[in-house]
Amino acid sequence: MLLPRLPDEAVAHPLPGTRPLDPDDWLRVDGAYPAQMALRDALLDDRPHRVRDVLPEGRAAAREALALVVDHLSRRSDFEVTQDTVRRPDGRRVSLNDDNPLGTIGRLVQEDLCILAPSPEGHRLVGAVLCFPSAWTLAQKMGRTLDALHGPVPDYQGDVARRVQRLFDGVRPDRPLVRHNLLHHDSDALFNPRLEFSQTPRGPGDSRFKRVERQVILRLPETGLVGFSIHTYLVAAAGG
């Protein structure tokens, strides 16, 4: 599932590091699509409760997110969308199951998708399909605020946390935002869940793989909740 090199745009910037994104450029298909989708299908078949979850307050937004994904794919030439199914670029047909919208999203696109709802303490994680976690565990993070989600991230608290919260408060339905981050891993496993604070951070000098996440923040126009999608690129450290 390794790419030969990272996309030219996949350059990490300090948090929050966002910039405006053309809505038509939300979801990506790259050379790792067949292999990544095969893994996503297997995870959703064998370990669904580890890779997707939704709280009651996130269910309407999950259905809205699926509708937005399907609408986006219907305008692409590499997907074939009918009323009941979508044919993926690898040829597999996926049933449009509105009873399990996050699981359906997980079978359509390479992106993971988190849904966050506003609260007095800040936006909370209320739903997600997360097949490719980078050293975090969905069950441990559900219901937590942005500050709590980023607890292990160095330098997040304080000014950075306030700036990120303002982005989630202010993002508009017609003006999504995009950023990239760079992570260093000693394994090429895309499904890499770990409990909070259970690992030793690695730097560029002791990692074999570069993992870049293309993160998009978008407002769901009907429910007003925020979607946070993550497209994962993985390359060998020497070749990225």
PDB file of C-alpha atoms in Angstrom:
ATOM      1  CA  MET A   1       0.000   0.000   0.000  1.00  0.00           C
ATOM      2  CA  LEU A   2       3.035   2.246  -0.281  1.00  0.00           C
ATOM      3  CA  LEU A   3       3.115   5.036  -2.820  1.00  0.00           C
ATOM      4  CA  PRO A   4       6.411   5.661  -4.654  1.00  0.00           C
ATOM      5  CA  ARG A   5       6.402   9.277  -3.499  1.00  0.00           C
ATOM      6  CA  LEU A   6       4.237  11.806  -1.735  1.00  0.00           C
ATOM      7  CA  PRO A   7       2.122  14.296  -3.701  1.00  0.00           C
ATOM      8  CA  ASP A   8       3.904  17.619  -4.147  1.00  0.00           C
ATOM      9  CA  GLU A   9       1.251  19.408  -2.094  1.00  0.00           C
ATOM     10  CA  ALA A  10       1.674  17.063   0.890  1.00  0.00           C
ATOM     11  CA  VAL A  11       3.794  19.470   2.893  1.00  0.00           C
ATOM     12  CA  ALA A  12       3.166  19.714   6.619  1.00  0.00           C
ATOM     13  CA  HIS A  13       2.857  23.111   8.280  1.00  0.00           C
ATOM     14  CA  PRO A  14       2.715  24.005  11.981  1.00  0.00           C
ATOM     15  CA  LEU A  15      -0.731  23.753  13.556  1.00  0.00           C
ATOM     16  CA  PRO A  16      -3.287  24.767  12.513  1.00  0.00           C
ATOM     17  CA  GLY A  17      -1.753  25.364   9.040  1.00  0.00           C
ATOM     18  CA  THR A  18      -5.018  25.407   7.076  1.00  0.00           C
ATOM     19  CA  ARG A  19      -5.848  26.968   3.725  1.00  0.00           C
ATOM     20  CA  PRO A  20      -9.056  27.196   1.646  1.00  0.00           C
ATOM     21  CA  LEU A  21      -9.980  24.198  -0.499  1.00  0.00           C
ATOM     22  CA  ASP A  22     -12.040  23.939  -3.677  1.00  0.00           C
ATOM     23  CA  PRO A  23     -15.055  21.802  -2.620  1.00  0.00           C
ATOM     24  CA  ASP A  24     -14.666  19.752  -5.814  1.00  0.00           C
ATOM     25  CA  ASP A  25     -11.230  18.650  -4.568  1.00  0.00           C
ATOM     26  CA  TRP A  26     -12.517  17.144  -1.316  1.00  0.00           C
ATOM     27  CA  LEU A  27     -12.076  13.390  -1.902  1.00  0.00           C
ATOM     28  CA  ARG A  28      -9.026  11.847  -3.546  1.00  0.00           C
ATOM     29  CA  VAL A  29      -8.256   8.600  -5.390  1.00  0.00           C
ATOM     30  CA  ASP A  30      -4.572   7.686  -5.646  1.00  0.00           C
ATOM     31  CA  GLY A  31      -2.498   4.683  -6.712  1.00  0.00           C
ATOM     32  CA  ALA A  32      -3.054   2.946  -3.371  1.00  0.00           C
ATOM     33  CA  TYR A  33      -6.849   2.911  -3.801  1.00  0.00           C
ATOM     34  CA  PRO A  34      -7.309  -0.826  -4.580  1.00  0.00           C
ATOM     35  CA  ALA A  35      -5.109  -2.026  -1.726  1.00  0.00           C
ATOM     36  CA  GLN A  36      -6.431   0.496   0.788  1.00  0.00           C
ATOM     37  CA  MET A  37     -10.043  -0.288  -0.074  1.00  0.00           C
ATOM     38  CA  ALA A  38      -9.439  -4.036   0.258  1.00  0.00           C
ATOM     39  CA  LEU A  39      -8.123  -3.396   3.768  1.00  0.00           C
ATOM     40  CA  ARG A  40     -11.027  -1.111   4.614  1.00  0.00           C
ATOM     41  CA  ASP A  41     -13.523  -3.756   3.444  1.00  0.00           C
ATOM     42  CA  ALA A  42     -11.796  -6.403   5.590  1.00  0.00           C
ATOM     43  CA  LEU A  43     -11.783  -4.186   8.679  1.00  0.00           C
ATOM     44  CA  LEU A  44     -15.442  -3.266   8.267  1.00  0.00           C
ATOM     45  CA  ASP A  45     -16.307  -6.942   7.781  1.00  0.00           C
ATOM     46  CA  ASP A  46     -14.201  -8.385  10.613  1.00  0.00           C
ATOM     47  CA  ARG A  47     -13.860  -5.591  13.190  1.00  0.00           C
ATOM     48  CA  PRO A  48     -16.665  -3.097  12.568  1.00  0.00           C
ATOM     49  CA  HIS A  49     -16.963  -2.012  16.197  1.00  0.00           C
ATOM     50  CA  ARG A  50     -13.289  -1.039  16.261  1.00  0.00           C
ATOM     51  CA  VAL A  51     -13.431   1.178  13.175  1.00  0.00           C
ATOM     52  CA  ARG A  52     -16.806   2.908  13.279  1.00  0.00           C
ATOM     53  CA  ASP A  53     -19.103   4.337  15.924  1.00  0.00           C
ATOM     54  CA  VAL A  54     -21.698   7.063  16.250  1.00  0.00           C
ATOM     55  CA  LEU A  55     -23.397   8.678  19.228  1.00  0.00           C
ATOM     56  CA  PRO A  56     -27.113   9.535  19.032  1.00  0.00           C
ATOM     57  CA  GLU A  57     -26.378  13.216  18.406  1.00  0.00           C
ATOM     58  CA  GLY A  58     -24.264  12.304  15.381  1.00  0.00           C
ATOM     59  CA  ARG A  59     -26.673  10.041  13.512  1.00  0.00           C
ATOM     60  CA  ALA A  60     -28.383  12.686  11.388  1.00  0.00           C
ATOM     61  CA  ALA A  61     -25.009  14.172  10.468  1.00  0.00           C
ATOM     62  CA  ALA A  62     -23.718  10.715   9.494  1.00  0.00           C
ATOM     63  CA  ARG A  63     -26.598  10.316   7.045  1.00  0.00           C
ATOM     64  CA  GLU A  64     -25.963  13.814   5.707  1.00  0.00           C
ATOM     65  CA  ALA A  65     -22.271  13.038   5.283  1.00  0.00           C
ATOM     66  CA  LEU A  66     -23.077   9.935   3.224  1.00  0.00           C
ATOM     67  CA  ALA A  67     -25.364  11.998   0.979  1.00  0.00           C
ATOM     68  CA  LEU A  68     -22.569  14.538   0.445  1.00  0.00           C
ATOM     69  CA  VAL A  69     -20.044  11.801  -0.363  1.00  0.00           C
ATOM     70  CA  VAL A  70     -22.390  10.178  -2.883  1.00  0.00           C
ATOM     71  CA  ASP A  71     -23.153  13.551  -4.487  1.00  0.00           C
ATOM     72  CA  HIS A  72     -19.421  14.250  -4.778  1.00  0.00           C
ATOM     73  CA  LEU A  73     -18.736  10.831  -6.333  1.00  0.00           C
ATOM     74  CA  SER A  74     -21.635  11.227  -8.792  1.00  0.00           C
ATOM     75  CA  ARG A  75     -19.742  14.101 -10.398  1.00  0.00           C
ATOM     76  CA  ARG A  76     -16.594  12.036 -10.955  1.00  0.00           C
ATOM     77  CA  SER A  77     -15.823   9.877 -13.976  1.00  0.00           C
ATOM     78  CA  ASP A  78     -14.079   7.124 -11.995  1.00  0.00           C
ATOM     79  CA  PHE A  79     -17.203   6.202  -9.965  1.00  0.00           C
ATOM     80  CA  GLU A  80     -20.563   5.023 -11.292  1.00  0.00           C
ATOM     81  CA  VAL A  81     -23.442   6.092  -9.044  1.00  0.00           C
ATOM     82  CA  THR A  82     -26.985   4.740  -9.280  1.00  0.00           C
ATOM     83  CA  GLN A  83     -29.914   5.156  -6.892  1.00  0.00           C
ATOM     84  CA  ASP A  84     -28.930   2.088  -4.854  1.00  0.00           C
ATOM     85  CA  THR A  85     -25.249   1.386  -5.492  1.00  0.00           C
ATOM     86  CA  VAL A  86     -21.881   2.897  -6.331  1.00  0.00           C
ATOM     87  CA  ARG A  87     -19.307   1.173  -8.517  1.00  0.00           C
ATOM     88  CA  ARG A  88     -15.854   1.996  -7.212  1.00  0.00           C
ATOM     89  CA  PRO A  89     -12.771   2.537  -9.411  1.00  0.00           C
ATOM     90  CA  ASP A  90     -11.622  -1.006  -8.520  1.00  0.00           C
ATOM     91  CA  GLY A  91     -14.857  -2.428  -9.949  1.00  0.00           C
ATOM     92  CA  ARG A  92     -16.594  -3.373  -6.697  1.00  0.00           C
ATOM     93  CA  ARG A  93     -20.213  -2.293  -6.228  1.00  0.00           C
ATOM     94  CA  VAL A  94     -21.207  -0.930  -2.833  1.00  0.00           C
ATOM     95  CA  SER A  95     -24.815  -0.834  -1.645  1.00  0.00           C
ATOM     96  CA  LEU A  96     -25.923   2.574  -0.396  1.00  0.00           C
ATOM     97  CA  ASN A  97     -26.952   1.523   3.110  1.00  0.00           C
ATOM     98  CA  ASP A  98     -28.510   4.489   4.886  1.00  0.00           C
ATOM     99  CA  ASP A  99     -28.871   2.385   8.053  1.00  0.00           C
ATOM    100  CA  ASN A 100     -25.077   2.283   8.355  1.00  0.00           C
ATOM    101  CA  PRO A 101     -23.955   5.523   6.699  1.00  0.00           C
ATOM    102  CA  LEU A 102     -20.462   5.710   8.194  1.00  0.00           C
ATOM    103  CA  GLY A 103     -19.723   2.108   7.303  1.00  0.00           C
ATOM    104  CA  THR A 104     -20.907   2.805   3.753  1.00  0.00           C
ATOM    105  CA  ILE A 105     -18.635   5.838   3.496  1.00  0.00           C
ATOM    106  CA  GLY A 106     -15.778   3.640   4.680  1.00  0.00           C
ATOM    107  CA  ARG A 107     -16.371   1.250   1.778  1.00  0.00           C
ATOM    108  CA  LEU A 108     -16.531   4.006  -0.857  1.00  0.00           C
ATOM    109  CA  VAL A 109     -13.520   6.234  -0.307  1.00  0.00           C
ATOM    110  CA  GLN A 110      -9.981   6.138   1.057  1.00  0.00           C
ATOM    111  CA  GLU A 111     -10.776   8.919   3.512  1.00  0.00           C
ATOM    112  CA  ASP A 112     -11.662   8.275   7.111  1.00  0.00           C
ATOM    113  CA  LEU A 113     -14.334  10.659   8.376  1.00  0.00           C
ATOM    114  CA  CYS A 114     -14.942  12.065  11.841  1.00  0.00           C
ATOM    115  CA  ILE A 115     -18.043  14.054  12.831  1.00  0.00           C
ATOM    116  CA  LEU A 116     -17.833  16.690  15.537  1.00  0.00           C
ATOM    117  CA  ALA A 117     -20.685  18.521  17.249  1.00  0.00           C
ATOM    118  CA  PRO A 118     -20.483  21.852  19.098  1.00  0.00           C
ATOM    119  CA  SER A 119     -20.785  21.890  22.875  1.00  0.00           C
ATOM    120  CA  PRO A 120     -20.115  24.464  25.611  1.00  0.00           C
ATOM    121  CA  GLU A 121     -16.669  22.893  26.101  1.00  0.00           C
ATOM    122  CA  GLY A 122     -15.834  22.881  22.370  1.00  0.00           C
ATOM    123  CA  HIS A 123     -16.492  20.493  19.496  1.00  0.00           C
ATOM    124  CA  ARG A 124     -16.900  16.838  20.517  1.00  0.00           C
ATOM    125  CA  LEU A 125     -16.308  13.668  18.482  1.00  0.00           C
ATOM    126  CA  VAL A 126     -19.781  12.153  17.980  1.00  0.00           C
ATOM    127  CA  GLY A 127     -19.186   9.782  15.065  1.00  0.00           C
ATOM    128  CA  ALA A 128     -16.448   8.321  12.912  1.00  0.00           C
ATOM    129  CA  VAL A 129     -15.367   5.691  10.459  1.00  0.00           C
ATOM    130  CA  LEU A 130     -11.691   5.301  11.303  1.00  0.00           C
ATOM    131  CA  CYS A 131      -9.997   2.426   9.483  1.00  0.00           C
ATOM    132  CA  PHE A 132      -6.537   4.022   9.471  1.00  0.00           C
ATOM    133  CA  PRO A 133      -5.920   5.483  12.953  1.00  0.00           C
ATOM    134  CA  SER A 134      -2.416   6.784  13.490  1.00  0.00           C
ATOM    135  CA  ALA A 135      -1.638   5.677  17.055  1.00  0.00           C
ATOM    136  CA  TRP A 136      -5.033   6.434  18.580  1.00  0.00           C
ATOM    137  CA  THR A 137      -8.105   4.383  19.398  1.00  0.00           C
ATOM    138  CA  LEU A 138     -11.630   5.359  18.387  1.00  0.00           C
ATOM    139  CA  ALA A 139     -13.333   3.843  21.440  1.00  0.00           C
ATOM    140  CA  GLN A 140     -11.097   5.879  23.757  1.00  0.00           C
ATOM    141  CA  LYS A 141     -11.776   9.157  21.942  1.00  0.00           C
ATOM    142  CA  MET A 142     -15.540   9.040  21.327  1.00  0.00           C
ATOM    143  CA  GLY A 143     -17.372  11.889  23.030  1.00  0.00           C
ATOM    144  CA  ARG A 144     -14.195  13.849  23.775  1.00  0.00           C
ATOM    145  CA  THR A 145     -13.634  17.505  22.920  1.00  0.00           C
ATOM    146  CA  LEU A 146     -10.957  18.764  20.547  1.00  0.00           C
ATOM    147  CA  ASP A 147      -8.701  19.610  23.488  1.00  0.00           C
ATOM    148  CA  ALA A 148      -9.026  16.109  24.934  1.00  0.00           C
ATOM    149  CA  LEU A 149      -8.586  14.472  21.521  1.00  0.00           C
ATOM    150  CA  HIS A 150      -5.257  16.249  21.114  1.00  0.00           C
ATOM    151  CA  GLY A 151      -4.047  15.652  24.673  1.00  0.00           C
ATOM    152  CA  PRO A 152      -0.888  13.761  23.612  1.00  0.00           C
ATOM    153  CA  VAL A 153      -0.014  16.251  20.828  1.00  0.00           C
ATOM    154  CA  PRO A 154       2.974  18.428  21.828  1.00  0.00           C
ATOM    155  CA  ASP A 155       2.334  22.184  21.867  1.00  0.00           C
ATOM    156  CA  TYR A 156      -1.383  21.810  21.104  1.00  0.00           C
ATOM    157  CA  GLN A 157      -2.828  23.368  24.236  1.00  0.00           C
ATOM    158  CA  GLY A 158      -3.120  27.130  24.681  1.00  0.00           C
ATOM    159  CA  ASP A 159      -3.027  29.373  21.619  1.00  0.00           C
ATOM    160  CA  VAL A 160      -3.036  26.529  19.067  1.00  0.00           C
ATOM    161  CA  ALA A 161      -6.075  24.931  20.711  1.00  0.00           C
ATOM    162  CA  ARG A 162      -7.954  28.251  20.614  1.00  0.00           C
ATOM    163  CA  ARG A 163      -7.080  28.794  16.943  1.00  0.00           C
ATOM    164  CA  VAL A 164      -8.223  25.280  15.988  1.00  0.00           C
ATOM    165  CA  GLN A 165     -11.489  25.761  17.863  1.00  0.00           C
ATOM    166  CA  ARG A 166     -12.092  29.020  15.971  1.00  0.00           C
ATOM    167  CA  LEU A 167     -11.632  27.135  12.695  1.00  0.00           C
ATOM    168  CA  PHE A 168     -14.268  24.586  13.685  1.00  0.00           C
ATOM    169  CA  ASP A 169     -16.593  27.371  14.813  1.00  0.00           C
ATOM    170  CA  GLY A 170     -16.164  29.419  11.662  1.00  0.00           C
ATOM    171  CA  VAL A 171     -15.783  26.993   8.744  1.00  0.00           C
ATOM    172  CA  ARG A 172     -18.482  27.578   6.109  1.00  0.00           C
ATOM    173  CA  PRO A 173     -20.343  24.952   4.057  1.00  0.00           C
ATOM    174  CA  ASP A 174     -19.020  26.390   0.807  1.00  0.00           C
ATOM    175  CA  ARG A 175     -15.469  26.989   2.041  1.00  0.00           C
ATOM    176  CA  PRO A 176     -13.813  23.823   3.363  1.00  0.00           C
ATOM    177  CA  LEU A 177     -10.289  23.983   4.730  1.00  0.00           C
ATOM    178  CA  VAL A 178      -7.331  21.646   4.149  1.00  0.00           C
ATOM    179  CA  ARG A 179      -4.063  20.932   5.928  1.00  0.00           C
ATOM    180  CA  HIS A 180      -1.403  18.211   5.927  1.00  0.00           C
ATOM    181  CA  ASN A 181       0.579  16.702   8.735  1.00  0.00           C
ATOM    182  CA  LEU A 182       3.653  14.458   8.688  1.00  0.00           C
ATOM    183  CA  LEU A 183       4.067  11.463  10.971  1.00  0.00           C
ATOM    184  CA  HIS A 184       7.013   9.078  11.330  1.00  0.00           C
ATOM    185  CA  HIS A 185       6.336   5.367  11.787  1.00  0.00           C
ATOM    186  CA  ASP A 186       8.410   2.212  12.066  1.00  0.00           C
ATOM    187  CA  SER A 187       5.578   0.118  10.563  1.00  0.00           C
ATOM    188  CA  ASP A 188       3.639   0.322   7.323  1.00  0.00           C
ATOM    189  CA  ALA A 189       0.420  -0.803   9.064  1.00  0.00           C
ATOM    190  CA  LEU A 190      -2.396   1.586   8.191  1.00  0.00           C
ATOM    191  CA  PHE A 191      -4.647   0.184  10.914  1.00  0.00           C
ATOM    192  CA  ASN A 192      -2.470   1.329  13.806  1.00  0.00           C
ATOM    193  CA  PRO A 193      -4.625   1.890  16.922  1.00  0.00           C
ATOM    194  CA  ARG A 194      -2.924   2.593  20.233  1.00  0.00           C
ATOM    195  CA  LEU A 195      -4.081   3.784  23.598  1.00  0.00           C
ATOM    196  CA  GLU A 196      -3.333   7.336  24.622  1.00  0.00           C
ATOM    197  CA  PHE A 197       0.201   7.928  25.939  1.00  0.00           C
ATOM    198  CA  SER A 198       1.128   4.263  25.341  1.00  0.00           C
ATOM    199  CA  GLN A 199       3.842   4.901  22.756  1.00  0.00           C
ATOM    200  CA  THR A 200       7.169   6.714  22.591  1.00  0.00           C
ATOM    201  CA  PRO A 201       7.185   9.497  19.962  1.00  0.00           C
ATOM    202  CA  ARG A 202       9.486   8.859  17.021  1.00  0.00           C
ATOM    203  CA  GLY A 203      11.445  11.358  14.990  1.00  0.00           C
ATOM    204  CA  PRO A 204      12.690  11.312  11.399  1.00  0.00           C
ATOM    205  CA  GLY A 205      15.933   9.575  12.318  1.00  0.00           C
ATOM    206  CA  ASP A 206      14.447   6.366  13.676  1.00  0.00           C
ATOM    207  CA  SER A 207      11.462   5.739  11.378  1.00  0.00           C
ATOM    208  CA  ARG A 208      11.139   3.624   8.247  1.00  0.00           C
ATOM    209  CA  PHE A 209       7.979   5.201   6.847  1.00  0.00           C
ATOM    210  CA  LYS A 210       6.488   8.640   6.318  1.00  0.00           C
ATOM    211  CA  ARG A 211       2.767   8.956   6.813  1.00  0.00           C
ATOM    212  CA  VAL A 212       1.082  12.146   5.633  1.00  0.00           C
ATOM    213  CA  GLU A 213      -2.550  12.864   6.439  1.00  0.00           C
ATOM    214  CA  ARG A 214      -4.511  15.209   4.180  1.00  0.00           C
ATOM    215  CA  GLN A 215      -7.087  16.600   6.579  1.00  0.00           C
ATOM    216  CA  VAL A 216     -10.174  18.469   5.376  1.00  0.00           C
ATOM    217  CA  ILE A 217     -12.512  20.417   7.667  1.00  0.00           C
ATOM    218  CA  LEU A 218     -15.993  21.042   6.243  1.00  0.00           C
ATOM    219  CA  ARG A 219     -19.346  22.205   7.543  1.00  0.00           C
ATOM    220  CA  LEU A 220     -22.330  19.891   6.962  1.00  0.00           C
ATOM    221  CA  PRO A 221     -24.890  22.425   5.740  1.00  0.00           C
ATOM    222  CA  GLU A 222     -28.103  20.797   7.039  1.00  0.00           C
ATOM    223  CA  THR A 223     -27.128  19.666  10.544  1.00  0.00           C
ATOM    224  CA  GLY A 224     -24.410  22.298  11.023  1.00  0.00           C
ATOM    225  CA  LEU A 225     -21.982  19.730  12.447  1.00  0.00           C
ATOM    226  CA  VAL A 226     -18.386  19.547  11.242  1.00  0.00           C
ATOM    227  CA  GLY A 227     -16.870  16.780   9.155  1.00  0.00           C
ATOM    228  CA  PHE A 228     -13.152  16.064   9.405  1.00  0.00           C
ATOM    229  CA  SER A 229     -11.852  13.772   6.671  1.00  0.00           C
ATOM    230  CA  ILE A 230      -8.422  12.146   6.607  1.00  0.00           C
ATOM    231  CA  HIS A 231      -6.727  10.808   3.471  1.00  0.00           C
ATOM    232  CA  THR A 232      -3.615   8.827   4.367  1.00  0.00           C
ATOM    233  CA  TYR A 233      -0.526   8.699   2.157  1.00  0.00           C
ATOM    234  CA  LEU A 234       2.228   6.234   3.097  1.00  0.00           C
ATOM    235  CA  VAL A 235       5.742   6.097   1.631  1.00  0.00           C
ATOM    236  CA  ALA A 236       9.085   4.636   2.580  1.00  0.00           C
ATOM    237  CA  ALA A 237      11.113   7.196   4.495  1.00  0.00           C
ATOM    238  CA  ALA A 238      13.959   6.982   1.995  1.00  0.00           C
ATOM    239  CA  GLY A 239      11.700   7.508  -1.001  1.00  0.00           C
ATOM    240  CA  GLY A 240       9.300  10.229   0.131  1.00  0.00           C
TER     241      GLY A 240
END
